[in-house]
Amino acid sequence: MSDAHEVPNLKVVDAFDLDDELRSILKPGEMNRDAQGRRHRLPRYFYEVPSHELALRTRLTPHFGLNEFTLVDLKEAPRLQEFPRYVPCAVRTLAFYLEQFRSACGASVHIAVNGGYRSPAHKLSLGSTPHMWGTAADVYRIGSSILKTKEAIEKFNEIAEDLSDDLHVLPYGHVTGDNADDHVHLDLGYLTLIPREISEDRMEQPQENRPRFAFEDRRRKERRNSVIVGSDTE
Ligand SMILES: [Zn+2]
């Protein structure tokens, strides 16, 4: 009855099935080296975001919208500045951790432009960074604190580290990649996610001209809301 419940389920794509240009930008399943020379396999499954409007309407958690992880400027590959956009499916897990982090901080958490997902073709993607996995966020403001001082960055880094061993932060400092001096960087490492709707039974080559995709199952809450009120049984 209301527009609020008309957000379609997110479409999950196997990036091996996308066109040549997108595959060359997203590099699904390819190995990528970090600054220490360790190799990490890039994500293969992405949410396809058809429009800015849908990105704005899609909440990953109560306080984080999909659009906050897809804000990029001209440093991103031109094709990924257009819609449809692609974001690794692990972004939802990141949003969950950010939601916990927000509670622990007791204030709103603001992600910078270019501070969410960055493709391997993004000009800031020098060596493997979890931003290329959709599992990192650069936060430039928390509540009214602009994160540009050693004190502010260390305070919130500590909150993140106390929250979970899954969360990694960059210490205050001025070495790009190793430090942060104008934001708090939070990441979950090189986490990839295989959506439950996806079948892994196929080889990695794109199959003929038949793109593979699935729509994410409805959120439990939406399912509950669509059930006729009257039954009290859980
Ligand atoms: Zn970062």
Tab-separated table of C-alpha atoms and ligand atoms in Angstrom:
chain	number	residue	atom	x	y	z
A	1	MET	CA	0.000	0.000	0.000
A	2	SER	CA	2.858	2.422	0.694
A	3	ASP	CA	5.857	3.238	-1.452
A	4	ALA	CA	8.164	2.343	1.398
A	5	HIS	CA	7.584	-1.346	0.834
A	6	GLU	CA	7.971	-1.319	-2.911
A	7	VAL	CA	11.750	-1.514	-2.952
A	8	PRO	CA	12.505	-4.531	-5.126
A	9	ASN	CA	14.828	-7.223	-3.876
A	10	LEU	CA	18.402	-6.575	-4.862
A	11	LYS	CA	19.618	-8.286	-7.986
A	12	VAL	CA	22.734	-10.404	-7.557
A	13	VAL	CA	24.958	-10.927	-10.595
A	14	ASP	CA	27.900	-13.169	-11.326
A	15	ALA	CA	30.415	-10.665	-12.710
A	16	PHE	CA	31.749	-13.303	-15.125
A	17	ASP	CA	28.504	-12.823	-17.015
A	18	LEU	CA	28.799	-9.056	-17.402
A	19	ASP	CA	30.047	-7.492	-20.625
A	20	ASP	CA	33.747	-7.352	-21.500
A	21	GLU	CA	34.204	-3.771	-20.364
A	22	LEU	CA	32.673	-4.400	-16.942
A	23	ARG	CA	34.632	-7.634	-16.491
A	24	SER	CA	37.847	-5.792	-17.295
A	25	ILE	CA	36.997	-3.168	-14.671
A	26	LEU	CA	35.661	-5.444	-11.906
A	27	LYS	CA	38.179	-8.287	-12.521
A	28	PRO	CA	36.021	-10.965	-10.860
A	29	GLY	CA	37.997	-13.781	-9.268
A	30	GLU	CA	41.355	-12.284	-10.272
A	31	MET	CA	44.278	-12.240	-7.909
A	32	ASN	CA	45.431	-8.890	-6.639
A	33	ARG	CA	48.501	-8.152	-4.535
A	34	ASP	CA	48.643	-6.064	-1.421
A	35	ALA	CA	51.598	-3.890	-0.358
A	36	GLN	CA	53.252	-6.907	1.287
A	37	GLY	CA	52.982	-8.977	-1.898
A	38	ARG	CA	50.237	-11.233	-0.517
A	39	ARG	CA	47.671	-12.301	-3.082
A	40	HIS	CA	43.934	-11.863	-2.603
A	41	ARG	CA	41.104	-13.023	-4.853
A	42	LEU	CA	38.736	-10.254	-5.949
A	43	PRO	CA	34.985	-10.664	-5.450
A	44	ARG	CA	32.807	-12.318	-8.057
A	45	TYR	CA	29.229	-11.644	-6.911
A	46	PHE	CA	27.816	-8.142	-6.987
A	47	TYR	CA	24.599	-6.320	-6.344
A	48	GLU	CA	23.449	-4.619	-9.515
A	49	VAL	CA	22.069	-1.193	-8.647
A	50	PRO	CA	19.870	0.004	-11.524
A	51	SER	CA	19.382	3.626	-10.513
A	52	HIS	CA	20.420	6.345	-8.117
A	53	GLU	CA	16.867	6.416	-6.865
A	54	LEU	CA	16.954	2.748	-5.923
A	55	ALA	CA	20.353	3.176	-4.251
A	56	LEU	CA	18.841	5.970	-2.174
A	57	ARG	CA	15.791	3.939	-1.195
A	58	THR	CA	17.642	0.735	-0.316
A	59	ARG	CA	18.586	0.442	3.326
A	60	LEU	CA	21.208	-2.167	4.178
A	61	THR	CA	20.668	-1.552	7.887
A	62	PRO	CA	18.477	0.970	9.734
A	63	HIS	CA	21.087	3.742	9.418
A	64	PHE	CA	23.065	2.853	6.307
A	65	GLY	CA	21.769	3.152	2.776
A	66	LEU	CA	23.282	1.435	-0.230
A	67	ASN	CA	24.017	4.839	-1.780
A	68	GLU	CA	26.488	5.676	0.989
A	69	PHE	CA	28.802	2.919	-0.219
A	70	THR	CA	28.613	3.849	-3.896
A	71	LEU	CA	29.458	7.555	-3.789
A	72	VAL	CA	32.453	8.073	-6.052
A	73	ASP	CA	33.924	10.976	-7.962
A	74	LEU	CA	35.873	11.140	-11.219
A	75	LYS	CA	38.585	8.900	-9.780
A	76	GLU	CA	36.336	5.901	-10.463
A	77	ALA	CA	36.204	4.267	-13.915
A	78	PRO	CA	33.707	6.247	-16.064
A	79	ARG	CA	31.569	3.150	-16.651
A	80	LEU	CA	31.137	2.768	-12.875
A	81	GLN	CA	30.028	6.346	-12.462
A	82	GLU	CA	26.931	5.391	-14.473
A	83	PHE	CA	24.030	3.116	-13.648
A	84	PRO	CA	23.663	0.262	-13.320
A	85	ARG	CA	26.324	0.278	-10.657
A	86	TYR	CA	27.945	-2.771	-9.068
A	87	VAL	CA	28.838	-3.352	-5.411
A	88	PRO	CA	30.292	-6.570	-3.944
A	89	CYS	CA	27.696	-8.470	-1.924
A	90	ALA	CA	29.850	-8.339	1.222
A	91	VAL	CA	28.817	-4.669	1.561
A	92	ARG	CA	25.807	-5.742	3.607
A	93	THR	CA	28.098	-7.355	6.175
A	94	LEU	CA	30.130	-4.159	6.354
A	95	ALA	CA	26.929	-2.174	6.915
A	96	PHE	CA	26.016	-4.497	9.790
A	97	TYR	CA	29.355	-3.828	11.496
A	98	LEU	CA	29.018	-0.097	10.860
A	99	GLU	CA	25.604	-0.191	12.492
A	100	GLN	CA	27.186	-1.734	15.627
A	101	PHE	CA	29.991	0.827	15.428
A	102	ARG	CA	27.409	3.631	15.236
A	103	SER	CA	25.738	2.351	18.405
A	104	ALA	CA	29.078	2.097	20.201
A	105	CYS	CA	29.930	5.681	19.211
A	106	GLY	CA	26.468	6.913	20.136
A	107	ALA	CA	26.460	9.194	17.095
A	108	SER	CA	25.847	9.203	13.366
A	109	VAL	CA	28.634	7.836	11.165
A	110	HIS	CA	29.303	9.588	7.846
A	111	ILE	CA	31.095	7.855	4.975
A	112	ALA	CA	33.229	9.974	2.643
A	113	VAL	CA	32.899	10.211	-1.137
A	114	ASN	CA	35.135	7.403	-2.530
A	115	GLY	CA	35.030	6.026	1.010
A	116	GLY	CA	32.984	2.891	0.296
A	117	TYR	CA	33.371	0.533	-2.657
A	118	ARG	CA	36.185	1.320	-5.079
A	119	SER	CA	36.723	-0.861	-8.134
A	120	PRO	CA	40.177	-2.187	-9.049
A	121	ALA	CA	40.178	0.528	-11.763
A	122	HIS	CA	39.627	3.340	-9.252
A	123	LYS	CA	42.573	5.741	-9.143
A	124	LEU	CA	42.902	5.225	-5.375
A	125	SER	CA	43.108	1.429	-5.800
A	126	LEU	CA	46.855	0.999	-5.450
A	127	GLY	CA	47.417	-2.576	-4.342
A	128	SER	CA	44.742	-4.651	-2.664
A	129	THR	CA	42.652	-2.594	-0.345
A	130	PRO	CA	39.470	-3.978	1.208
A	131	HIS	CA	37.666	-1.048	-0.452
A	132	MET	CA	37.921	-3.188	-3.624
A	133	TRP	CA	36.025	-5.932	-1.774
A	134	GLY	CA	33.280	-3.600	-0.572
A	135	THR	CA	34.365	-4.331	2.988
A	136	ALA	CA	35.931	-0.995	3.957
A	137	ALA	CA	34.600	2.434	4.859
A	138	ASP	CA	36.340	5.762	5.259
A	139	VAL	CA	34.455	7.784	7.835
A	140	TYR	CA	35.131	11.521	7.813
A	141	ARG	CA	32.665	12.606	10.480
A	142	ILE	CA	31.072	11.022	13.554
A	143	GLY	CA	28.324	13.090	15.146
A	144	SER	CA	29.810	16.585	15.162
A	145	SER	CA	33.443	15.379	15.245
A	146	ILE	CA	35.345	15.971	12.019
A	147	LEU	CA	38.000	13.269	11.981
A	148	LYS	CA	41.126	15.251	11.204
A	149	THR	CA	43.037	15.134	14.450
A	150	LYS	CA	45.158	12.416	16.011
A	151	GLU	CA	42.991	12.525	19.138
A	152	ALA	CA	39.695	12.092	17.305
A	153	ILE	CA	40.965	9.349	14.987
A	154	GLU	CA	42.577	7.391	17.825
A	155	LYS	CA	39.474	7.689	19.983
A	156	PHE	CA	37.203	6.178	17.340
A	157	ASN	CA	39.793	3.627	16.199
A	158	GLU	CA	39.804	2.355	19.762
A	159	ILE	CA	36.014	2.082	19.852
A	160	ALA	CA	36.116	0.054	16.618
A	161	GLU	CA	38.859	-2.256	17.866
A	162	ASP	CA	37.047	-2.824	21.162
A	163	LEU	CA	33.879	-3.687	19.269
A	164	SER	CA	35.186	-6.678	17.322
A	165	ASP	CA	38.384	-8.405	16.289
A	166	ASP	CA	36.841	-8.557	12.810
A	167	LEU	CA	37.268	-4.797	12.476
A	168	HIS	CA	40.593	-3.445	11.342
A	169	VAL	CA	41.550	0.230	11.465
A	170	LEU	CA	44.441	2.275	10.087
A	171	PRO	CA	46.512	4.084	12.717
A	172	TYR	CA	46.842	7.849	12.586
A	173	GLY	CA	49.716	8.949	10.368
A	174	HIS	CA	50.577	10.287	6.943
A	175	VAL	CA	51.631	7.261	4.883
A	176	THR	CA	48.937	6.551	2.279
A	177	GLY	CA	47.758	2.959	2.519
A	178	ASP	CA	49.213	2.388	5.998
A	179	ASN	CA	47.728	5.347	7.843
A	180	ALA	CA	44.864	7.774	7.858
A	181	ASP	CA	45.001	11.435	8.835
A	182	ASP	CA	41.673	12.836	7.686
A	183	HIS	CA	39.294	9.927	8.287
A	184	VAL	CA	38.777	6.730	10.223
A	185	HIS	CA	39.291	3.698	7.995
A	186	LEU	CA	37.401	0.571	9.064
A	187	ASP	CA	37.578	-2.729	7.210
A	188	LEU	CA	36.730	-6.427	7.485
A	189	GLY	CA	39.657	-7.605	5.402
A	190	TYR	CA	39.326	-9.539	2.155
A	191	LEU	CA	35.936	-10.951	2.879
A	192	THR	CA	33.923	-12.251	-0.065
A	193	LEU	CA	30.356	-13.378	0.040
A	194	ILE	CA	28.545	-15.992	-2.013
A	195	PRO	CA	24.851	-15.139	-1.883
A	196	ARG	CA	22.583	-18.025	-0.932
A	197	GLU	CA	20.566	-17.479	-4.111
A	198	ILE	CA	23.598	-18.249	-6.279
A	199	SER	CA	24.488	-21.716	-7.513
A	200	GLU	CA	28.219	-22.327	-7.829
A	201	ASP	CA	27.866	-25.297	-10.148
A	202	ARG	CA	29.167	-23.544	-13.232
A	203	MET	CA	32.633	-22.909	-14.488
A	204	GLU	CA	34.008	-19.410	-14.370
A	205	GLN	CA	33.723	-18.735	-18.100
A	206	PRO	CA	30.734	-16.680	-19.159
A	207	GLN	CA	28.063	-18.976	-20.490
A	208	GLU	CA	26.929	-18.242	-24.047
A	209	ASN	CA	24.816	-15.129	-23.855
A	210	ARG	CA	22.863	-16.184	-20.842
A	211	PRO	CA	23.600	-13.926	-17.927
A	212	ARG	CA	23.204	-15.562	-14.551
A	213	PHE	CA	21.523	-13.639	-11.833
A	214	ALA	CA	19.196	-14.047	-8.922
A	215	PHE	CA	17.112	-11.751	-6.813
A	216	GLU	CA	17.872	-11.706	-3.149
A	217	ASP	CA	15.261	-13.411	-1.017
A	218	ARG	CA	12.973	-11.082	0.817
A	219	ARG	CA	14.146	-9.802	4.149
A	220	ARG	CA	12.478	-11.653	7.006
A	221	LYS	CA	10.821	-8.485	8.229
A	222	GLU	CA	9.262	-7.803	4.836
A	223	ARG	CA	7.965	-11.360	4.749
A	224	ARG	CA	6.442	-10.907	8.174
A	225	ASN	CA	4.850	-7.628	7.164
A	226	SER	CA	3.253	-9.263	4.186
A	227	VAL	CA	1.618	-11.916	6.364
A	228	ILE	CA	-1.974	-11.193	7.330
A	229	VAL	CA	-2.137	-9.853	10.863
A	230	GLY	CA	-4.093	-12.080	13.222
A	231	SER	CA	-1.724	-14.899	14.046
A	232	ASP	CA	0.250	-14.352	17.214
A	233	THR	CA	2.387	-17.422	16.838
A	234	GLU	CA	6.054	-16.797	16.214
B	1	ZN	ZN	40.086	3.415	3.575
